[in-house]
Short mmCIF file of C-alpha atoms and ligand atoms in Angstrom, two decimals:
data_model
loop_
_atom_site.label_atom_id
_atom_site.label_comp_id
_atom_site.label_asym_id
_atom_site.label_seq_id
_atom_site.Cartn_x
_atom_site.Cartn_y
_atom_site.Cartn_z
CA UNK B 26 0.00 0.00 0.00
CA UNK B 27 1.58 3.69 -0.33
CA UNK B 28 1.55 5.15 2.24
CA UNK B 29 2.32 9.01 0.73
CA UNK B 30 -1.54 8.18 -0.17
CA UNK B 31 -4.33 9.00 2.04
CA UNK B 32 -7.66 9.03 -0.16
CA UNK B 33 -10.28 6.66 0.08
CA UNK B 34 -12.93 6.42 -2.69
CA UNK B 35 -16.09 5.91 -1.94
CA UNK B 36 -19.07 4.71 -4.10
CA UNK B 37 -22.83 3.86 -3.96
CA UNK B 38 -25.86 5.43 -4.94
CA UNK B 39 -29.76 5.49 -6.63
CA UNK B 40 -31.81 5.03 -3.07
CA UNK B 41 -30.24 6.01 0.87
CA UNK B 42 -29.71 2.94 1.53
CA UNK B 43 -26.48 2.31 -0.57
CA UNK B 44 -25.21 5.62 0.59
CA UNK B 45 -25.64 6.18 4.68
CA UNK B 46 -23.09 3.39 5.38
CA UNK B 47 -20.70 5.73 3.39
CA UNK B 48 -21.83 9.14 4.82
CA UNK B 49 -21.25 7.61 8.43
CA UNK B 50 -17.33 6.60 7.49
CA UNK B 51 -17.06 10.52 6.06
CA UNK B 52 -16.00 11.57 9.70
CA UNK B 53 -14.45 8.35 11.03
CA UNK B 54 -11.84 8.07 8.32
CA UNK B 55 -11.55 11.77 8.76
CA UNK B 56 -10.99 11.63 12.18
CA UNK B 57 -8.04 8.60 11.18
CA UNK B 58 -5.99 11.08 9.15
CA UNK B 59 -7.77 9.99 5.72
CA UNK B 60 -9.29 11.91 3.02
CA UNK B 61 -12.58 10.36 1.66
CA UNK B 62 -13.55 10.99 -1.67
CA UNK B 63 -16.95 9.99 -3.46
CA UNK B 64 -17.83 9.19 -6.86
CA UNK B 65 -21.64 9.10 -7.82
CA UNK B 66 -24.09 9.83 -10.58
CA UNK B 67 -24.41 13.64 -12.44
CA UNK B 68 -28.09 13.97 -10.19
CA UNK B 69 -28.52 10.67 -7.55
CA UNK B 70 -29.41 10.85 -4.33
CA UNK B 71 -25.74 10.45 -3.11
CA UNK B 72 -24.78 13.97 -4.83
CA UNK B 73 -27.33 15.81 -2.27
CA UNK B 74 -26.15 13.65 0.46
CA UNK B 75 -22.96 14.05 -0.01
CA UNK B 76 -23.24 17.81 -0.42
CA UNK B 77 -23.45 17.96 3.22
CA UNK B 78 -20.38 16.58 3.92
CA UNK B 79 -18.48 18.88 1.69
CA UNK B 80 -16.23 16.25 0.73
CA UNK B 81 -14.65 15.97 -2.82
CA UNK B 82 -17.24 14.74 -5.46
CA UNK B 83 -16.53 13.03 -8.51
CA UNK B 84 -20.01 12.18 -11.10
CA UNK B 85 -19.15 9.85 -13.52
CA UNK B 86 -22.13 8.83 -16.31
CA UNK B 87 -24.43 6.24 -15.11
CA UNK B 88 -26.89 4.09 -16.96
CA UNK B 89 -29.71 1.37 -14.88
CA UNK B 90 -29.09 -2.06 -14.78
CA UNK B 91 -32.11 -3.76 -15.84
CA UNK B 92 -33.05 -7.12 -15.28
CA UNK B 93 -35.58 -7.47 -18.31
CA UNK B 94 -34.87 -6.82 -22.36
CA UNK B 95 -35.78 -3.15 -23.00
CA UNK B 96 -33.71 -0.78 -25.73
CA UNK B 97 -32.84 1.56 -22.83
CA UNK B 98 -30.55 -1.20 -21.80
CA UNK B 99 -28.57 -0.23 -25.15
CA UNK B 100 -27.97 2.66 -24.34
CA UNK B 101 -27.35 2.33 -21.09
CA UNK B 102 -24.50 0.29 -21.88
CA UNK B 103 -23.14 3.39 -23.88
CA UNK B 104 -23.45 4.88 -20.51
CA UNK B 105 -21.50 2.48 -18.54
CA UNK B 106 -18.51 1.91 -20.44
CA UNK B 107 -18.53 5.96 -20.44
CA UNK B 108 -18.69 5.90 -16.83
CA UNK B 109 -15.79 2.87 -16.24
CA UNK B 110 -13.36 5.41 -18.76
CA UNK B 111 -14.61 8.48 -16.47
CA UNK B 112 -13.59 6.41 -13.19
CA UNK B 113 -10.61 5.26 -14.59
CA UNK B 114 -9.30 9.10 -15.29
CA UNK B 115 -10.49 10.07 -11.84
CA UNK B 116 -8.70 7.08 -9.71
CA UNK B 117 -5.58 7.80 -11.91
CA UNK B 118 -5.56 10.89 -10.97
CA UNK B 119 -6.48 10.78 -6.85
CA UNK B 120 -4.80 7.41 -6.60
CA UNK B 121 -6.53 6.49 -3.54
CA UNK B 122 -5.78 3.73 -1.47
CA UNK B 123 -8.86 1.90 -1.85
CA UNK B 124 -12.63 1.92 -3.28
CA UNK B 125 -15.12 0.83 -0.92
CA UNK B 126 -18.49 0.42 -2.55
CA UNK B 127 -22.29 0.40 -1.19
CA UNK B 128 -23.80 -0.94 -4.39
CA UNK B 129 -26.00 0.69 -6.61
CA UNK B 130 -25.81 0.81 -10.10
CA UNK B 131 -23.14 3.61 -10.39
CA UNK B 132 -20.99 1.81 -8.16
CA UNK B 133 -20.41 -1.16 -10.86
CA UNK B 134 -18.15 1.48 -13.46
CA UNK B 135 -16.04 2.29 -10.73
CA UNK B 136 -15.62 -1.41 -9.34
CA UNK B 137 -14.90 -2.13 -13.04
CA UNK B 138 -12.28 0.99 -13.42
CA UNK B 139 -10.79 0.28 -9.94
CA UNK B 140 -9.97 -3.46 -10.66
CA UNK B 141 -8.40 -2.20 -14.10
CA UNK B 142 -6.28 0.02 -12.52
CA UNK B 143 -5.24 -2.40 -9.65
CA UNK B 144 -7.17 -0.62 -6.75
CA UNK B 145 -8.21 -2.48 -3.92
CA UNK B 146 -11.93 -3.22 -3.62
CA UNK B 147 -13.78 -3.96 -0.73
CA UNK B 148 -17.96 -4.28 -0.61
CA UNK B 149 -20.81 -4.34 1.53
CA UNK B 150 -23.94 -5.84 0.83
CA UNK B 151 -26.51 -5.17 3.89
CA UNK B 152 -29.53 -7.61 1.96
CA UNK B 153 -29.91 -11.19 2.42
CA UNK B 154 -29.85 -11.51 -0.95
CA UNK B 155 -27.03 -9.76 -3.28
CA UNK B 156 -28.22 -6.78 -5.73
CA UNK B 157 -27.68 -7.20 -9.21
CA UNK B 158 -24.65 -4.67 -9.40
CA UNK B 159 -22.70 -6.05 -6.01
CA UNK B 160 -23.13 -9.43 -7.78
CA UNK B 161 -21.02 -7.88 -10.62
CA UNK B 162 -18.94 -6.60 -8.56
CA UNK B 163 -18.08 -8.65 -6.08
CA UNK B 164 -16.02 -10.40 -8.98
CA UNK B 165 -13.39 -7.95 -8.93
CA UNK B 166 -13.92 -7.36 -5.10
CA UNK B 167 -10.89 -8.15 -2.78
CA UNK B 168 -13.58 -8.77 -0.01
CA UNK B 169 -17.12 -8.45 0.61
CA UNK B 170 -18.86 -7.56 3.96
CA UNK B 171 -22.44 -8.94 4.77
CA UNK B 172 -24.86 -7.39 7.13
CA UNK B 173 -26.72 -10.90 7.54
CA UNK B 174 -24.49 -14.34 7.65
CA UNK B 175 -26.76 -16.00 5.10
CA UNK B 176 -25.88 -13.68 2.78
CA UNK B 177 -22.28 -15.02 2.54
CA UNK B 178 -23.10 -18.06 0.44
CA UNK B 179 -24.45 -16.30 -2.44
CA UNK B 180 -20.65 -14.86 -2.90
CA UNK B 181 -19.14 -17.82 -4.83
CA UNK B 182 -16.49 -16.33 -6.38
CA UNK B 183 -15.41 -13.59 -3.50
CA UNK B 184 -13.86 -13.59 -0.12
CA UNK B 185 -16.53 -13.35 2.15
CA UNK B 186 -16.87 -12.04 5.50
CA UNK B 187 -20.31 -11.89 7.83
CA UNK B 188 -20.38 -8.30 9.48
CA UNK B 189 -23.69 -7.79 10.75
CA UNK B 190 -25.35 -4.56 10.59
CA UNK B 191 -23.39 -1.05 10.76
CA UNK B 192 -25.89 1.23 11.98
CA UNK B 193 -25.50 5.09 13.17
CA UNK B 194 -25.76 4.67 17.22
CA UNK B 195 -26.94 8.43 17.10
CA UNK B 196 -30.29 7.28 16.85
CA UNK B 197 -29.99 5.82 20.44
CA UNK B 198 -29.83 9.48 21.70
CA UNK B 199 -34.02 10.70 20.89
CA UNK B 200 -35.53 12.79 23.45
CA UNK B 201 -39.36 12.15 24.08
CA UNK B 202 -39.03 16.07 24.76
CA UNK B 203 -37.97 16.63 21.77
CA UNK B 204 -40.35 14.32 19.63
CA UNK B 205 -43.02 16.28 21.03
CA UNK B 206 -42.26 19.22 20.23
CA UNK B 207 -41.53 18.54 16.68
CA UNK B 208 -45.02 16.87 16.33
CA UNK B 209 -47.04 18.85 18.86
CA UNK B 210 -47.92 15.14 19.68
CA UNK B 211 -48.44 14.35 24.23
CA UNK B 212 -48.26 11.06 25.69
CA UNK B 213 -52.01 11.14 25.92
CA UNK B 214 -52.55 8.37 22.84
CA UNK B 215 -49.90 5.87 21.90
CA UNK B 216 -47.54 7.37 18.38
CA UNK B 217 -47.30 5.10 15.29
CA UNK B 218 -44.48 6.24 12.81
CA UNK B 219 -45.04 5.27 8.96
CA UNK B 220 -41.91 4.94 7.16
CA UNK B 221 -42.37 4.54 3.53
CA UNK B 222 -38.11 3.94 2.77
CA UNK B 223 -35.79 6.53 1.66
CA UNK B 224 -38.25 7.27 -1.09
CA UNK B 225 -41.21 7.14 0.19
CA UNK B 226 -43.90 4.49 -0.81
CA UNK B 227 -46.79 6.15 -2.86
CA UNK B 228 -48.50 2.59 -2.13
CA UNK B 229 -48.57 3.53 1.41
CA UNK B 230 -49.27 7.32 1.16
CA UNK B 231 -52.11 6.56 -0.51
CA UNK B 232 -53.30 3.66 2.18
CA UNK B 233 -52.56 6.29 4.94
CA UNK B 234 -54.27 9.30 3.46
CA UNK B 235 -57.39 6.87 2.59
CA UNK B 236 -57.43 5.99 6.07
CA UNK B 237 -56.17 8.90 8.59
CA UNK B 238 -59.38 9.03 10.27
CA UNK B 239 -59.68 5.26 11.51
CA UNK B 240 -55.93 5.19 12.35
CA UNK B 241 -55.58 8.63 14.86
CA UNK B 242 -58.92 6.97 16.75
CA UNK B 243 -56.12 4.84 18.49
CA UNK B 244 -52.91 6.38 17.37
CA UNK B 245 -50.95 10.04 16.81
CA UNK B 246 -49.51 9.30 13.44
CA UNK B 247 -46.18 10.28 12.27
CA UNK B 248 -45.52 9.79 8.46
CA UNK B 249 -42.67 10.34 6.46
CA UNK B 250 -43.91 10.82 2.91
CA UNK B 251 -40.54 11.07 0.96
CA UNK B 252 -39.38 14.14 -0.98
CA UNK B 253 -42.30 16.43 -2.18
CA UNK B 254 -45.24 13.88 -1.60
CA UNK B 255 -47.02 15.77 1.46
CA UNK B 256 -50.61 16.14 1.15
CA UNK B 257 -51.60 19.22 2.51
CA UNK B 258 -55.48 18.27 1.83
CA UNK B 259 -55.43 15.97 5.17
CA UNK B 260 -55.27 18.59 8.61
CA UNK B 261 -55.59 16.06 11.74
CA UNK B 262 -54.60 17.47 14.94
CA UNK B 263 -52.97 13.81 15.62
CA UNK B 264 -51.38 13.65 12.26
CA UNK B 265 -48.31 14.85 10.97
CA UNK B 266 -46.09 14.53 8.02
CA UNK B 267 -42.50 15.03 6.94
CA UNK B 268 -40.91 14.56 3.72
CA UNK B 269 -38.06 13.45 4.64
CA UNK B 270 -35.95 14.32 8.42
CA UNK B 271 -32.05 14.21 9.02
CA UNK B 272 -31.16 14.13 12.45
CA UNK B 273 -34.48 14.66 13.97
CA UNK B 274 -35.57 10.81 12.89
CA UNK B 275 -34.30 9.82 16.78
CA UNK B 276 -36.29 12.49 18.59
CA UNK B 277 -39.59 10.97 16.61
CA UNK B 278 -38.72 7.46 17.32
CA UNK B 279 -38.30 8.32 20.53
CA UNK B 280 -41.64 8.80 20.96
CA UNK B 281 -42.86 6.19 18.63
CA UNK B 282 -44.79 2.86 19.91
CA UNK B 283 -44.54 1.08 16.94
CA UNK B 284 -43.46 1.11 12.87
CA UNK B 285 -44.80 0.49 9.94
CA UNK B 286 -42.48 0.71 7.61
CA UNK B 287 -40.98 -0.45 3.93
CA UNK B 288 -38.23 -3.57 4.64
CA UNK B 289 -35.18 -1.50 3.39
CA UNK B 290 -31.88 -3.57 5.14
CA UNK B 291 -30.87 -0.19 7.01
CA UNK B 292 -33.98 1.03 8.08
CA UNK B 293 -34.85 -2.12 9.79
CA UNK B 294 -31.97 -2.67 11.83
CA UNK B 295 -32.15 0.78 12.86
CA UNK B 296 -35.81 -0.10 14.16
CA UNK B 297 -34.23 -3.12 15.79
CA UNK B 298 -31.39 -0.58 17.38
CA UNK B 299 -33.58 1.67 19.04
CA UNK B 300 -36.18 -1.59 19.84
CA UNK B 301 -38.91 -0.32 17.61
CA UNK B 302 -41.70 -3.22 17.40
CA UNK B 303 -42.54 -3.36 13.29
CA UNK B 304 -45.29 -3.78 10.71
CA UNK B 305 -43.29 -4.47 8.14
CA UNK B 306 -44.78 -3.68 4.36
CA UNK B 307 -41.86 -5.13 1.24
CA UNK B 308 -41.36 -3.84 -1.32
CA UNK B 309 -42.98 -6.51 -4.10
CA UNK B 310 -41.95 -8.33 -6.74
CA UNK B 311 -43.39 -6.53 -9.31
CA UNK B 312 -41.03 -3.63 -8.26
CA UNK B 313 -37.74 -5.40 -7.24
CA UNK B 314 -35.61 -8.55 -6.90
CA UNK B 315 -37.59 -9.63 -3.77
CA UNK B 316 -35.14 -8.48 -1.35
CA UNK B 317 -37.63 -6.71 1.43
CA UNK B 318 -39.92 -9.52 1.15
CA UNK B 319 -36.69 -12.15 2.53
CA UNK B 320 -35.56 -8.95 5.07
CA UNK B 321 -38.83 -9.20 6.39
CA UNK B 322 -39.70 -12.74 6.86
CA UNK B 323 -36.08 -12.86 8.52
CA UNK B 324 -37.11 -10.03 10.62
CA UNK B 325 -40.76 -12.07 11.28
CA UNK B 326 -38.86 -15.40 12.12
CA UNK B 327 -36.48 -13.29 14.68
CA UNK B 328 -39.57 -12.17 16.37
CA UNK B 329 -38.72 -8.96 15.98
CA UNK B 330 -41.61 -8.11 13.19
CA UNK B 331 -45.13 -8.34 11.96
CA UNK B 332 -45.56 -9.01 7.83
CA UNK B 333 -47.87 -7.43 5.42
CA UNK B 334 -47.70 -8.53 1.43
CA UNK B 335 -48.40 -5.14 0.13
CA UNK B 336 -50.95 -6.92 -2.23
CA UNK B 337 -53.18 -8.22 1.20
CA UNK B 338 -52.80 -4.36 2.78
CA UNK B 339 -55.93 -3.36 4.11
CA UNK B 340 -57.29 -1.54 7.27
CA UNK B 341 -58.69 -4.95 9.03
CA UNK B 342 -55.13 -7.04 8.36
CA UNK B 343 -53.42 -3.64 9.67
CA UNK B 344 -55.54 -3.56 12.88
CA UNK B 345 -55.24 -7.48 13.52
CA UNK B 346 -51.25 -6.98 12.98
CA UNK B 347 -51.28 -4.11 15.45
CA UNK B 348 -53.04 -5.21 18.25
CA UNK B 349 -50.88 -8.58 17.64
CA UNK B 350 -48.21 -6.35 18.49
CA UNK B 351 -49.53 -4.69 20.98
CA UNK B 352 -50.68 -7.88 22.95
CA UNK B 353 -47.13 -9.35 22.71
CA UNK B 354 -45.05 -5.95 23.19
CA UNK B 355 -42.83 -6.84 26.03
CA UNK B 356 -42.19 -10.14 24.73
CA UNK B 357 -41.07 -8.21 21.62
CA UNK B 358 -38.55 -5.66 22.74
CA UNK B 359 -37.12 -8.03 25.08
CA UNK B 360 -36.03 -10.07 22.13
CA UNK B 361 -34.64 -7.01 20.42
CA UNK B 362 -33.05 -6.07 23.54
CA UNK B 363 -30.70 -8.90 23.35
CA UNK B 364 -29.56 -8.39 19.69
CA UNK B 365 -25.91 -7.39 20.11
CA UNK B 366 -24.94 -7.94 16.62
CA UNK B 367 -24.34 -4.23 15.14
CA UNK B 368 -21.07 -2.77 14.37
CA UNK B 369 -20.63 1.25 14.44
CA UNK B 370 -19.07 3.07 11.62
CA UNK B 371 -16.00 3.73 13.78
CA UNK B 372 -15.49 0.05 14.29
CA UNK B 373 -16.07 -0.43 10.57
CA UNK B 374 -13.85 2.17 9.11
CA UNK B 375 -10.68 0.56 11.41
CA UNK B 376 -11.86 -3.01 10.22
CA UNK B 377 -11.47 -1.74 6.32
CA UNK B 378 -8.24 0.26 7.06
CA UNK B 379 -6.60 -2.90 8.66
CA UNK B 380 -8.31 -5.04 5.52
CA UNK B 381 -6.76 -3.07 3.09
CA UNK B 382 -3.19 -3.26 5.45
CA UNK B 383 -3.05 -6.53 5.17
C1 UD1 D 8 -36.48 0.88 -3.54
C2 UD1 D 8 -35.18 0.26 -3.19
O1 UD1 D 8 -34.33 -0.01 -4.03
N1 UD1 D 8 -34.98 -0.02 -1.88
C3 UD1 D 8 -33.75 -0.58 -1.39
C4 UD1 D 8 -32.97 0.51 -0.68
O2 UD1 D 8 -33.89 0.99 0.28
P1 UD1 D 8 -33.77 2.39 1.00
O3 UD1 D 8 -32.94 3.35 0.22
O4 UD1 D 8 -35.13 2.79 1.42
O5 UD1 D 8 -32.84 1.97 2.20
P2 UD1 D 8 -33.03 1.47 3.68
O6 UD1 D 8 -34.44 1.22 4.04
O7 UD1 D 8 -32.05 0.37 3.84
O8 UD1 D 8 -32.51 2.76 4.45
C5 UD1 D 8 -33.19 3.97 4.42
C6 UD1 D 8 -32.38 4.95 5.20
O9 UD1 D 8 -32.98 6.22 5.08
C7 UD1 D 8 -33.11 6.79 6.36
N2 UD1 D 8 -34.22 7.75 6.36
C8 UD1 D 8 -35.43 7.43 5.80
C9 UD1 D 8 -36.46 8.35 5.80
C10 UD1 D 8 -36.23 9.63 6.40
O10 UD1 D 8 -37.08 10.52 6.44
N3 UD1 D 8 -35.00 9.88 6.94
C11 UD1 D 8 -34.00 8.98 6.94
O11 UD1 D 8 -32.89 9.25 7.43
C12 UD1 D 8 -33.32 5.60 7.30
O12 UD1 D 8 -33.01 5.95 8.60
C13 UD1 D 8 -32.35 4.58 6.68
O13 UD1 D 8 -31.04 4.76 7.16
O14 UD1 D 8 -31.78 -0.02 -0.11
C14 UD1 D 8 -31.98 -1.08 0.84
C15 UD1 D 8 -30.60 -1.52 1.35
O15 UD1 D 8 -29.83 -2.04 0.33
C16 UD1 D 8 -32.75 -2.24 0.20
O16 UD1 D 8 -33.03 -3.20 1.21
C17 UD1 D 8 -34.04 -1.70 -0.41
O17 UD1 D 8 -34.74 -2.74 -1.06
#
């Protein structure tokens, strides 16, 4: 390794979830005398995020990996080779000591440009199964890091190793004080949060909106829309929304009962982490590989969750799932209370140092 070299490259994008691991090693490899850098898409999500962090950013072109025939996928190919020759010119030129990648689809180019160039690669996958573009590139990885074990096995052709979740502890620090006042919510009436993923679900908007009414006869609701999907035609004194929140997300699960939220790998753990009994609503398979529909019958086996197939949503399943949950509660955070398994970005961004030392 040289060791005139400090940068690390960093890489993932399209949803949140293949960028937070990376924005929470920003100030731990910082803090270790490294310089992170980031390479994303011309307009993803990981160019806003990682605005905040005023670190260097490097967009390379991008195209979607599809798993069907369409004649975007032509071009998109145009699009990938341009980005692999754009990361190749920017990791010749910041010769960084390593790429770590989050997946994603612009993450495969610079996998593929990093491995040409002889740059270590190192992974992490947090589904149980792989995505499409950390199956490519796991190929060229020199290791890959799994939030769940089972995931390990579906790395044939990679060096493997079973991590377990890395999750932001922040979230451990809510105030109930502060969760009210945010929501102008009181402890009068239990608080159910509805977390639709990074995104937002419009699925579940629309389910929510429909039925606002029935729900905040029991419940103060909480719902995070995703960017620009508030409906300002629903005003319910027990009923609030947000688009999307930073680092006010603890102070409102602080004062949430329970979740219903999307089965996203991050999001759930983080619901396990601050012991957050969940109704948890996948993402189907008319709209992905199937991953949140295996997180969440993991998370149902664990005990730790309640399942709804987004095609069987409907207020009576919802209520029958809740109350289920609310008859077993103790039961149900005791179990989460004894999950130890979760790493914290510090610990991670020593383990990847020391991997790529080796
Ligand atoms: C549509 C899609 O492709 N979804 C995938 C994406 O989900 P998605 O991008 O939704 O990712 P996750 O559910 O894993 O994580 C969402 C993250 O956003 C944060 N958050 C969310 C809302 C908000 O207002 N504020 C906030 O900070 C959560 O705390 C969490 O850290 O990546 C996951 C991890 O690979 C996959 O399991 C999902 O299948």
């Amino acid at each position: 390794m040289d060791s005139e070299n400090n940068k690390i490259m960093l890489t993932g994008g399209g949803t949140v979830g293949h960028v937070m691991l990376n924005k929470m090693l920003i100030p731990e490899l910082s803090n270790m005398g490294y310089q992170p850098h980031y390479i994303g898409s011309k307009n993803g999500i990981e160019k806003d995020i990682m605005e905040e962090t005023q670190i260097p950013y490097h967009s390379i072109s991008s195209g979607k990996l599809r798993r069907y025939i369409s004649l975007e996928n032509f071009k998109d190919i145009f699009k990938v080779v341009k980005g692999v020759l754009d990361a190749k010119k920017i990791l010749k030129k910041e010769a960084p000591l390593l790429v770590f990648s989050k997946g994603g689809f612009v993450s495969v180019p610079v996998v593929l440009a990093a491995a040409a160039r002889d740059v270590p690669v190192y992974i992490h996958e947090s589904d149980l199964t792989p995505g499409l573009a950390n199956r490519i590139a796991s190929k060229f990885a020199n290791k890959v890091f799994c939030t769940f074990e089972e995931t390990t096995s579906s790395f044939t052709d990679a060096k493997v190793s079973y991590l377990g979740p890395v999750l932001r502890t922040d979230l451990l620090q809510g105030q109930t004080e502060e969760g009210f006042k945010l929501t102008l919510f009181s402890a009068k009436k239990q608080v159910l949060m509805i977390m639709g993923g990074s995104l937002g679900s419009k699925k579940i908007n629309e389910f929510i909106w429909e039925h606002i009414d029935t729900l905040t006869e029991h419940y103060q609701v909480i719902h995070l829309t995703g960017k620009d999907n508030i409906n300002k035609d629903i005003s319910n004194p027990d009923y609030i929304q947000f688009d999307y929140v930073n680092e006010d997300l603890k102070h409102l699960l602080a004062i949430s009962d329970i979740v219903i939220s999307r089965s996203g790998s991050n999001a759930i753990f983080e619901l396990l982490l601050v012991k957050k009994p969940m109704i948890l609503i996948p993402l189907g398979l008319d709209q992905s590989r199937g991953d949140q529909i295996q997180n969440a019958e993991h998370f149902k086996k664990e005990g730790y969750a309640e399942v709804i197939k987004e095609e069987e949503l409907d207020i009576n399943t919802l209520r029958s799932q809740l109350s289920k949950i609310e008859d077993n509660y103790s039961d149900i955070t005791y179990k989460m209370s004894q999950f130890k398994n979760a790493f914290e970005p510090k610990e991670f961004a020593r383990k990847l140092i020391e991997e790529a030392s080796k």
